[in-house]
Amino acid sequence: MRRLVSDWAMAASSSGEKEKERLVGVSVMAGIGSTRERLLSALDDLEVLSRELIEMLAISRNQKLLQLDEENQVLELLIQRDGDFQELMKLALHQGKVHHEMQALEKEVEKRDSDIQQLQKQLKEAEQILATAVYQAKEKLKSIEKARKGDPRRPYPTDLEMRSGLLGQMNNPSTSGVNGHLPGDALAAGRLPDVLAPQYPWQSNDMSVNMLPPNHSSDFLLEPPGHNKENEDDVEVMSTDSSSSSSDSD
Amino acid sequence: MDKDSPDLHQDLNALKTKFQEMRKLIGTMPGIHVSPEQQQQQLHSLREQVRTKNELLQKYKSLCMFEIPKE
C-alpha cells in the first residue's frame, strides 16, 4: 500500500501535473477493462489512500512531525481519485439504464424469432398442401387424357357403360318420372325383369292417367314393339282418355 | 493519537467494512460487466436484429396472395 502511495506521490512531485495525469489516465480514462473493474480499482485506491492519510495524520500528531507536503499530496490524490470514482459511478448508472433497454430489445428479438418460426411452419404446411394438390391435378389430367384417347383394346362402350350413361338413366323408371322406354331388344333378350318392361298408355288406364300429362296422350307417338295398325282398334277401345284423337281405325 | 491506539484500529476497521460494502454494491449493479464501448456495440447489434426481423416478418406477411378460407 505504501508503495502505491509513494508512486503516486513521486509522480505528483517529480514531473508535475502531466505525469500525474498520465498515471491517472492509464488507470481510469483509458477505459481498460469493464466499468466494474475500473470501479473496483478506483475503490481499492481510495481505500489505500484514505488509510494512508489516516495513518500519516495519526503518526504526525503522535510524534508531532510535520509531513505537510506528503500529507497534502496524499490528500490531493485522494480527492482526485474520488472524483474519478464519482465519474465512474455516473457512467455505471448510465450503463445500467442502457442494460434495461437491451433487455427489452432481447425480449423483442425472442418474440420476433417465435413469430418467424411460426410463419415458417405455416409456409411448410402450405407447401405440402400445394404439392399434393399439384400432384393430384396432374394425375387427373393424365386420366382425362387417357379417357379422351380411349382404350385401344375396346373402342366401343360396354353395356354397363351405356346403362350408366345419360340414355340409360332416362329410360330407367326408378329415376325418371315418365314411363321408361327401353329398347325392345333388351326385353326380348330377356335381360331385364318384367318390372322394367316398357309400360305403354293403352296397357293400363290408371297408368295413363297418372303417368302422362293431360291432353298430351295424343302426343305419345312411340309404338311398342310388334305394334301394327291392326291393333289400333284394340288400343283405341282400351284407352279411356277422351282427348285421344290420334288413332284412326280402318 | 497513537498509531496503534484501539480507537484508530476501530476507525480503520469501520472504514474497511464500508469499502467492502461498496464492493458488494458494485457487484450487484447491472450492465457494467462490459465497457461502455462494448455495450454500445451490443446495443447497436440488438437494434439491427430487431429491424431485420421486423422486415422479414413484413415480407412474409405480404407474401399471402390469396385469402385462406375460414373453416
PDB file of C-alpha atoms in Angstrom, chain A:
ATOM      1  CA  MET A   1       0.000   0.000   0.000  1.00  0.00           C
ATOM      2  CA  ARG A   2       2.782   2.397   0.896  1.00  0.00           C
ATOM      3  CA  ARG A   3       4.457   1.703  -2.419  1.00  0.00           C
ATOM      4  CA  LEU A   4       1.355   2.664  -4.272  1.00  0.00           C
ATOM      5  CA  VAL A   5       1.078   5.907  -2.357  1.00  0.00           C
ATOM      6  CA  SER A   6       4.725   6.676  -2.814  1.00  0.00           C
ATOM      7  CA  ASP A   7       4.463   6.023  -6.523  1.00  0.00           C
ATOM      8  CA  TRP A   8       1.593   8.445  -6.712  1.00  0.00           C
ATOM      9  CA  ALA A   9       3.450  10.987  -4.631  1.00  0.00           C
ATOM     10  CA  MET A  10       6.600  10.694  -6.690  1.00  0.00           C
ATOM     11  CA  ALA A  11       4.648  11.137  -9.856  1.00  0.00           C
ATOM     12  CA  ALA A  12       2.982  14.207  -8.485  1.00  0.00           C
ATOM     13  CA  SER A  13       6.127  15.783  -7.190  1.00  0.00           C
ATOM     14  CA  SER A  14       8.670  14.901  -9.830  1.00  0.00           C
ATOM     15  CA  SER A  15       7.098  15.740 -13.146  1.00  0.00           C
ATOM     16  CA  GLY A  16       4.165  17.758 -12.083  1.00  0.00           C
ATOM     17  CA  GLU A  17       0.714  17.673 -13.424  1.00  0.00           C
ATOM     18  CA  LYS A  18       1.449  15.930 -16.728  1.00  0.00           C
ATOM     19  CA  GLU A  19       2.874  12.791 -15.148  1.00  0.00           C
ATOM     20  CA  LYS A  20       0.060  12.661 -12.670  1.00  0.00           C
ATOM     21  CA  GLU A  21      -2.432  12.929 -15.446  1.00  0.00           C
ATOM     22  CA  ARG A  22      -0.662  10.186 -17.324  1.00  0.00           C
ATOM     23  CA  LEU A  23      -0.875   7.770 -14.427  1.00  0.00           C
ATOM     24  CA  VAL A  24      -4.440   8.702 -13.798  1.00  0.00           C
ATOM     25  CA  GLY A  25      -5.249   8.379 -17.445  1.00  0.00           C
ATOM     26  CA  VAL A  26      -3.737   4.922 -17.671  1.00  0.00           C
ATOM     27  CA  SER A  27      -5.847   3.539 -14.932  1.00  0.00           C
ATOM     28  CA  VAL A  28      -9.051   5.456 -15.381  1.00  0.00           C
ATOM     29  CA  MET A  29      -9.525   7.458 -18.524  1.00  0.00           C
ATOM     30  CA  ALA A  30      -8.123   4.923 -20.962  1.00  0.00           C
ATOM     31  CA  GLY A  31     -11.060   2.636 -20.205  1.00  0.00           C
ATOM     32  CA  ILE A  32      -9.053  -0.501 -19.750  1.00  0.00           C
ATOM     33  CA  GLY A  33     -11.331  -3.332 -18.730  1.00  0.00           C
ATOM     34  CA  SER A  34     -15.003  -3.266 -17.890  1.00  0.00           C
ATOM     35  CA  THR A  35     -16.631  -0.479 -15.915  1.00  0.00           C
ATOM     36  CA  ARG A  36     -16.938  -2.789 -12.948  1.00  0.00           C
ATOM     37  CA  GLU A  37     -13.213  -3.492 -12.936  1.00  0.00           C
ATOM     38  CA  ARG A  38     -12.450   0.200 -13.126  1.00  0.00           C
ATOM     39  CA  LEU A  39     -14.820   0.974 -10.279  1.00  0.00           C
ATOM     40  CA  LEU A  40     -13.299  -1.708  -8.084  1.00  0.00           C
ATOM     41  CA  SER A  41      -9.821  -0.485  -8.939  1.00  0.00           C
ATOM     42  CA  ALA A  42     -10.752   3.087  -8.021  1.00  0.00           C
ATOM     43  CA  LEU A  43     -12.297   1.836  -4.808  1.00  0.00           C
ATOM     44  CA  ASP A  44      -9.122  -0.018  -3.918  1.00  0.00           C
ATOM     45  CA  ASP A  45      -7.079   3.122  -4.490  1.00  0.00           C
ATOM     46  CA  LEU A  46      -9.469   5.147  -2.390  1.00  0.00           C
ATOM     47  CA  GLU A  47      -9.211   2.674   0.433  1.00  0.00           C
ATOM     48  CA  VAL A  48      -5.437   2.675   0.294  1.00  0.00           C
ATOM     49  CA  LEU A  49      -5.169   6.433   0.128  1.00  0.00           C
ATOM     50  CA  SER A  50      -7.623   7.015   2.909  1.00  0.00           C
ATOM     51  CA  ARG A  51      -5.915   4.516   5.215  1.00  0.00           C
ATOM     52  CA  GLU A  52      -2.567   6.040   4.361  1.00  0.00           C
ATOM     53  CA  LEU A  53      -3.777   9.528   5.130  1.00  0.00           C
ATOM     54  CA  ILE A  54      -5.296   8.487   8.424  1.00  0.00           C
ATOM     55  CA  GLU A  55      -2.127   6.731   9.489  1.00  0.00           C
ATOM     56  CA  MET A  56       0.033   9.667   8.459  1.00  0.00           C
ATOM     57  CA  LEU A  57      -2.152  12.030  10.427  1.00  0.00           C
ATOM     58  CA  ALA A  58      -2.027   9.730  13.430  1.00  0.00           C
ATOM     59  CA  ILE A  59       1.763   9.490  13.237  1.00  0.00           C
ATOM     60  CA  SER A  60       2.300  13.185  12.785  1.00  0.00           C
ATOM     61  CA  ARG A  61       0.019  14.022  15.684  1.00  0.00           C
ATOM     62  CA  ASN A  62       1.644  11.443  17.882  1.00  0.00           C
ATOM     63  CA  GLN A  63       5.179  12.229  17.007  1.00  0.00           C
ATOM     64  CA  LYS A  64       4.494  15.844  16.322  1.00  0.00           C
ATOM     65  CA  LEU A  65       6.214  15.608  12.970  1.00  0.00           C
ATOM     66  CA  LEU A  66       5.263  17.856  10.157  1.00  0.00           C
ATOM     67  CA  GLN A  67       4.721  15.960   6.969  1.00  0.00           C
ATOM     68  CA  LEU A  68       2.613  18.562   5.352  1.00  0.00           C
ATOM     69  CA  ASP A  69       3.856  18.072   1.814  1.00  0.00           C
ATOM     70  CA  GLU A  70       3.384  14.350   1.833  1.00  0.00           C
ATOM     71  CA  GLU A  71       0.065  14.609   3.541  1.00  0.00           C
ATOM     72  CA  ASN A  72      -1.079  17.219   1.052  1.00  0.00           C
ATOM     73  CA  GLN A  73      -0.066  15.065  -1.856  1.00  0.00           C
ATOM     74  CA  VAL A  74      -1.922  12.088  -0.491  1.00  0.00           C
ATOM     75  CA  LEU A  75      -4.899  14.283   0.154  1.00  0.00           C
ATOM     76  CA  GLU A  76      -4.844  15.642  -3.381  1.00  0.00           C
ATOM     77  CA  LEU A  77      -4.562  12.184  -4.807  1.00  0.00           C
ATOM     78  CA  LEU A  78      -7.436  11.050  -2.630  1.00  0.00           C
ATOM     79  CA  ILE A  79      -9.616  13.902  -3.814  1.00  0.00           C
ATOM     80  CA  GLN A  80      -8.704  13.300  -7.420  1.00  0.00           C
ATOM     81  CA  ARG A  81      -9.340   9.574  -7.168  1.00  0.00           C
ATOM     82  CA  ASP A  82     -12.641  10.266  -5.520  1.00  0.00           C
ATOM     83  CA  GLY A  83     -13.547  12.471  -8.476  1.00  0.00           C
ATOM     84  CA  ASP A  84     -12.693   9.648 -10.873  1.00  0.00           C
ATOM     85  CA  PHE A  85     -14.798   7.308  -8.793  1.00  0.00           C
ATOM     86  CA  GLN A  86     -17.764   9.663  -8.942  1.00  0.00           C
ATOM     87  CA  GLU A  87     -17.469   9.897 -12.746  1.00  0.00           C
ATOM     88  CA  LEU A  88     -17.260   6.129 -12.993  1.00  0.00           C
ATOM     89  CA  MET A  89     -20.382   5.815 -10.835  1.00  0.00           C
ATOM     90  CA  LYS A  90     -22.290   8.146 -13.184  1.00  0.00           C
ATOM     91  CA  LEU A  91     -21.092   6.045 -16.109  1.00  0.00           C
ATOM     92  CA  ALA A  92     -22.202   2.866 -14.312  1.00  0.00           C
ATOM     93  CA  LEU A  93     -25.665   4.263 -13.694  1.00  0.00           C
ATOM     94  CA  HIS A  94     -25.982   5.207 -17.365  1.00  0.00           C
ATOM     95  CA  GLN A  95     -24.855   1.714 -18.395  1.00  0.00           C
ATOM     96  CA  GLY A  96     -27.486   0.298 -16.080  1.00  0.00           C
ATOM     97  CA  LYS A  97     -30.220   2.159 -17.978  1.00  0.00           C
ATOM     98  CA  VAL A  98     -28.812   1.011 -21.324  1.00  0.00           C
ATOM     99  CA  HIS A  99     -28.765  -2.531 -19.960  1.00  0.00           C
ATOM    100  CA  HIS A 100     -32.508  -2.350 -19.242  1.00  0.00           C
ATOM    101  CA  GLU A 101     -33.126  -1.120 -22.760  1.00  0.00           C
ATOM    102  CA  MET A 102     -31.082  -4.018 -24.102  1.00  0.00           C
ATOM    103  CA  GLN A 103     -33.108  -6.487 -22.051  1.00  0.00           C
ATOM    104  CA  ALA A 104     -36.301  -5.106 -23.599  1.00  0.00           C
ATOM    105  CA  LEU A 105     -34.765  -5.435 -27.069  1.00  0.00           C
ATOM    106  CA  GLU A 106     -33.729  -9.023 -26.347  1.00  0.00           C
ATOM    107  CA  LYS A 107     -37.318  -9.869 -25.421  1.00  0.00           C
ATOM    108  CA  GLU A 108     -38.482  -8.302 -28.647  1.00  0.00           C
ATOM    109  CA  VAL A 109     -35.948 -10.335 -30.601  1.00  0.00           C
ATOM    110  CA  GLU A 110     -37.203 -13.506 -28.920  1.00  0.00           C
ATOM    111  CA  LYS A 111     -40.767 -12.678 -29.846  1.00  0.00           C
ATOM    112  CA  ARG A 112     -39.832 -11.986 -33.447  1.00  0.00           C
ATOM    113  CA  ASP A 113     -37.946 -15.289 -33.594  1.00  0.00           C
ATOM    114  CA  SER A 114     -41.030 -17.072 -32.342  1.00  0.00           C
ATOM    115  CA  ASP A 115     -43.223 -15.333 -34.946  1.00  0.00           C
ATOM    116  CA  ILE A 116     -40.793 -16.186 -37.738  1.00  0.00           C
ATOM    117  CA  GLN A 117     -40.693 -19.833 -36.708  1.00  0.00           C
ATOM    118  CA  GLN A 118     -44.484 -19.946 -36.643  1.00  0.00           C
ATOM    119  CA  LEU A 119     -44.702 -18.445 -40.124  1.00  0.00           C
ATOM    120  CA  GLN A 120     -42.070 -20.837 -41.431  1.00  0.00           C
ATOM    121  CA  LYS A 121     -44.066 -23.754 -40.077  1.00  0.00           C
ATOM    122  CA  GLN A 122     -47.230 -22.491 -41.784  1.00  0.00           C
ATOM    123  CA  LEU A 123     -45.389 -21.948 -45.056  1.00  0.00           C
ATOM    124  CA  LYS A 124     -44.100 -25.505 -44.916  1.00  0.00           C
ATOM    125  CA  GLU A 125     -47.612 -26.828 -44.382  1.00  0.00           C
ATOM    126  CA  ALA A 126     -48.910 -24.732 -47.267  1.00  0.00           C
ATOM    127  CA  GLU A 127     -46.098 -26.023 -49.443  1.00  0.00           C
ATOM    128  CA  GLN A 128     -47.054 -29.632 -48.658  1.00  0.00           C
ATOM    129  CA  ILE A 129     -50.714 -28.993 -49.374  1.00  0.00           C
ATOM    130  CA  LEU A 130     -49.884 -27.320 -52.678  1.00  0.00           C
ATOM    131  CA  ALA A 131     -47.527 -30.106 -53.664  1.00  0.00           C
ATOM    132  CA  THR A 132     -50.242 -32.693 -53.006  1.00  0.00           C
ATOM    133  CA  ALA A 133     -52.804 -30.672 -54.939  1.00  0.00           C
ATOM    134  CA  VAL A 134     -50.469 -30.286 -57.903  1.00  0.00           C
ATOM    135  CA  TYR A 135     -49.726 -33.995 -57.922  1.00  0.00           C
ATOM    136  CA  GLN A 136     -53.414 -34.895 -57.827  1.00  0.00           C
ATOM    137  CA  ALA A 137     -54.186 -32.393 -60.558  1.00  0.00           C
ATOM    138  CA  LYS A 138     -51.514 -33.901 -62.759  1.00  0.00           C
ATOM    139  CA  GLU A 139     -52.891 -37.379 -62.162  1.00  0.00           C
ATOM    140  CA  LYS A 140     -56.359 -36.116 -63.035  1.00  0.00           C
ATOM    141  CA  LEU A 141     -55.105 -34.583 -66.249  1.00  0.00           C
ATOM    142  CA  LYS A 142     -53.440 -37.854 -67.160  1.00  0.00           C
ATOM    143  CA  SER A 143     -56.639 -39.809 -66.611  1.00  0.00           C
ATOM    144  CA  ILE A 144     -58.616 -37.268 -68.642  1.00  0.00           C
ATOM    145  CA  GLU A 145     -56.130 -37.522 -71.457  1.00  0.00           C
ATOM    146  CA  LYS A 146     -56.322 -41.283 -71.322  1.00  0.00           C
ATOM    147  CA  ALA A 147     -60.138 -41.190 -71.337  1.00  0.00           C
ATOM    148  CA  ARG A 148     -60.134 -38.993 -74.413  1.00  0.00           C
ATOM    149  CA  LYS A 149     -57.929 -41.387 -76.288  1.00  0.00           C
ATOM    150  CA  GLY A 150     -59.944 -44.343 -75.064  1.00  0.00           C
ATOM    151  CA  ASP A 151     -58.902 -47.914 -74.539  1.00  0.00           C
ATOM    152  CA  PRO A 152     -57.415 -49.214 -77.831  1.00  0.00           C
ATOM    153  CA  ARG A 153     -58.320 -52.744 -76.852  1.00  0.00           C
ATOM    154  CA  ARG A 154     -62.062 -51.954 -76.924  1.00  0.00           C
ATOM    155  CA  PRO A 155     -63.089 -48.941 -78.929  1.00  0.00           C
ATOM    156  CA  TYR A 156     -66.818 -49.296 -78.194  1.00  0.00           C
ATOM    157  CA  PRO A 157     -68.640 -48.659 -74.938  1.00  0.00           C
ATOM    158  CA  THR A 158     -69.758 -51.655 -72.921  1.00  0.00           C
ATOM    159  CA  ASP A 159     -73.352 -52.422 -71.959  1.00  0.00           C
ATOM    160  CA  LEU A 160     -72.683 -51.300 -68.420  1.00  0.00           C
ATOM    161  CA  GLU A 161     -71.268 -48.016 -69.643  1.00  0.00           C
ATOM    162  CA  MET A 162     -74.349 -47.442 -71.769  1.00  0.00           C
ATOM    163  CA  ARG A 163     -76.729 -48.052 -68.891  1.00  0.00           C
ATOM    164  CA  SER A 164     -74.785 -45.811 -66.599  1.00  0.00           C
ATOM    165  CA  GLY A 165     -74.840 -43.066 -69.164  1.00  0.00           C
ATOM    166  CA  LEU A 166     -77.490 -40.430 -69.813  1.00  0.00           C
ATOM    167  CA  LEU A 167     -79.650 -42.557 -72.082  1.00  0.00           C
ATOM    168  CA  GLY A 168     -79.690 -45.397 -69.605  1.00  0.00           C
ATOM    169  CA  GLN A 169     -80.738 -43.069 -66.810  1.00  0.00           C
ATOM    170  CA  MET A 170     -83.504 -41.590 -68.923  1.00  0.00           C
ATOM    171  CA  ASN A 171     -85.040 -44.981 -69.621  1.00  0.00           C
ATOM    172  CA  ASN A 172     -84.834 -46.135 -66.051  1.00  0.00           C
ATOM    173  CA  PRO A 173     -88.322 -45.790 -64.457  1.00  0.00           C
ATOM    174  CA  SER A 174     -86.898 -45.532 -60.970  1.00  0.00           C
ATOM    175  CA  THR A 175     -85.063 -42.363 -61.810  1.00  0.00           C
ATOM    176  CA  SER A 176     -87.413 -40.708 -64.298  1.00  0.00           C
ATOM    177  CA  GLY A 177     -90.996 -39.510 -63.898  1.00  0.00           C
ATOM    178  CA  VAL A 178     -92.171 -40.847 -67.249  1.00  0.00           C
ATOM    179  CA  ASN A 179     -92.570 -44.431 -68.324  1.00  0.00           C
ATOM    180  CA  GLY A 180     -89.223 -45.743 -69.165  1.00  0.00           C
ATOM    181  CA  HIS A 181     -88.732 -46.972 -72.648  1.00  0.00           C
ATOM    182  CA  LEU A 182     -86.053 -49.424 -73.138  1.00  0.00           C
ATOM    183  CA  PRO A 183     -85.014 -50.845 -76.404  1.00  0.00           C
ATOM    184  CA  GLY A 184     -87.330 -53.678 -77.189  1.00  0.00           C
ATOM    185  CA  ASP A 185     -84.460 -55.953 -77.852  1.00  0.00           C
ATOM    186  CA  ALA A 186     -83.462 -55.540 -74.204  1.00  0.00           C
ATOM    187  CA  LEU A 187     -86.703 -57.111 -73.035  1.00  0.00           C
ATOM    188  CA  ALA A 188     -86.734 -59.583 -75.883  1.00  0.00           C
ATOM    189  CA  ALA A 189     -83.272 -60.634 -74.954  1.00  0.00           C
ATOM    190  CA  GLY A 190     -84.668 -61.461 -71.524  1.00  0.00           C
ATOM    191  CA  ARG A 191     -82.027 -59.422 -69.755  1.00  0.00           C
ATOM    192  CA  LEU A 192     -84.487 -57.199 -67.984  1.00  0.00           C
ATOM    193  CA  PRO A 193     -87.061 -58.134 -65.360  1.00  0.00           C
ATOM    194  CA  ASP A 194     -90.733 -57.508 -66.148  1.00  0.00           C
ATOM    195  CA  VAL A 195     -90.733 -54.628 -63.768  1.00  0.00           C
ATOM    196  CA  LEU A 196     -88.540 -52.755 -66.167  1.00  0.00           C
ATOM    197  CA  ALA A 197     -90.610 -53.676 -69.191  1.00  0.00           C
ATOM    198  CA  PRO A 198     -91.876 -50.688 -71.157  1.00  0.00           C
ATOM    199  CA  GLN A 199     -95.310 -49.577 -69.994  1.00  0.00           C
ATOM    200  CA  TYR A 200     -97.464 -48.019 -72.691  1.00  0.00           C
ATOM    201  CA  PRO A 201    -100.538 -45.834 -72.052  1.00  0.00           C
ATOM    202  CA  TRP A 202    -103.005 -48.248 -73.686  1.00  0.00           C
ATOM    203  CA  GLN A 203    -101.892 -51.079 -71.445  1.00  0.00           C
ATOM    204  CA  SER A 204    -103.203 -49.567 -68.213  1.00  0.00           C
ATOM    205  CA  ASN A 205    -105.857 -46.899 -67.780  1.00  0.00           C
ATOM    206  CA  ASP A 206    -104.632 -45.910 -64.370  1.00  0.00           C
ATOM    207  CA  MET A 207    -101.172 -45.611 -65.540  1.00  0.00           C
ATOM    208  CA  SER A 208    -102.182 -43.445 -68.458  1.00  0.00           C
ATOM    209  CA  VAL A 209    -103.887 -41.014 -66.138  1.00  0.00           C
ATOM    210  CA  ASN A 210    -101.107 -40.969 -63.645  1.00  0.00           C
ATOM    211  CA  MET A 211     -98.069 -41.119 -65.798  1.00  0.00           C
ATOM    212  CA  LEU A 212     -98.933 -38.862 -68.659  1.00  0.00           C
ATOM    213  CA  PRO A 213     -99.720 -35.250 -68.538  1.00  0.00           C
ATOM    214  CA  PRO A 214    -103.323 -34.365 -69.502  1.00  0.00           C
ATOM    215  CA  ASN A 215    -104.134 -33.517 -73.092  1.00  0.00           C
ATOM    216  CA  HIS A 216    -100.829 -34.874 -74.207  1.00  0.00           C
ATOM    217  CA  SER A 217    -101.580 -38.514 -74.629  1.00  0.00           C
ATOM    218  CA  SER A 218    -102.067 -37.875 -78.311  1.00  0.00           C
ATOM    219  CA  ASP A 219     -98.510 -36.724 -78.420  1.00  0.00           C
ATOM    220  CA  PHE A 220     -97.343 -40.090 -77.433  1.00  0.00           C
ATOM    221  CA  LEU A 221     -96.193 -41.429 -80.768  1.00  0.00           C
ATOM    222  CA  LEU A 222     -93.768 -44.165 -79.820  1.00  0.00           C
ATOM    223  CA  GLU A 223     -95.014 -47.518 -80.992  1.00  0.00           C
ATOM    224  CA  PRO A 224     -94.494 -50.601 -78.937  1.00  0.00           C
ATOM    225  CA  PRO A 225     -92.593 -53.458 -80.455  1.00  0.00           C
ATOM    226  CA  GLY A 226     -94.743 -55.529 -82.692  1.00  0.00           C
ATOM    227  CA  HIS A 227     -97.397 -52.915 -82.983  1.00  0.00           C
ATOM    228  CA  ASN A 228     -99.288 -52.611 -86.253  1.00  0.00           C
ATOM    229  CA  LYS A 229    -102.379 -50.903 -87.482  1.00  0.00           C
ATOM    230  CA  GLU A 230    -104.466 -53.998 -86.983  1.00  0.00           C
ATOM    231  CA  ASN A 231    -104.261 -53.490 -83.292  1.00  0.00           C
ATOM    232  CA  GLU A 232    -105.240 -49.875 -83.342  1.00  0.00           C
ATOM    233  CA  ASP A 233    -108.829 -50.696 -82.612  1.00  0.00           C
ATOM    234  CA  ASP A 234    -107.804 -52.562 -79.515  1.00  0.00           C
ATOM    235  CA  VAL A 235    -105.683 -49.673 -78.495  1.00  0.00           C
ATOM    236  CA  GLU A 236    -108.496 -47.248 -79.098  1.00  0.00           C
ATOM    237  CA  VAL A 237    -111.034 -49.273 -77.192  1.00  0.00           C
ATOM    238  CA  MET A 238    -108.771 -49.674 -74.214  1.00  0.00           C
ATOM    239  CA  SER A 239    -107.948 -46.014 -73.948  1.00  0.00           C
ATOM    240  CA  THR A 240    -110.444 -44.028 -71.954  1.00  0.00           C
ATOM    241  CA  ASP A 241    -108.763 -40.728 -72.432  1.00  0.00           C
ATOM    242  CA  SER A 242    -111.371 -38.523 -74.106  1.00  0.00           C
ATOM    243  CA  SER A 243    -108.749 -36.298 -75.587  1.00  0.00           C
ATOM    244  CA  SER A 244    -107.215 -39.091 -77.518  1.00  0.00           C
ATOM    245  CA  SER A 245    -107.647 -38.497 -81.203  1.00  0.00           C
ATOM    246  CA  SER A 246    -104.606 -39.937 -82.727  1.00  0.00           C
ATOM    247  CA  SER A 247    -105.989 -43.292 -83.621  1.00  0.00           C
ATOM    248  CA  ASP A 248    -107.872 -43.807 -86.746  1.00  0.00           C
ATOM    249  CA  SER A 249    -109.441 -47.128 -87.349  1.00  0.00           C
ATOM    250  CA  ASP A 250    -109.625 -48.536 -90.719  1.00  0.00           C
TER     251      ASP A 250
END
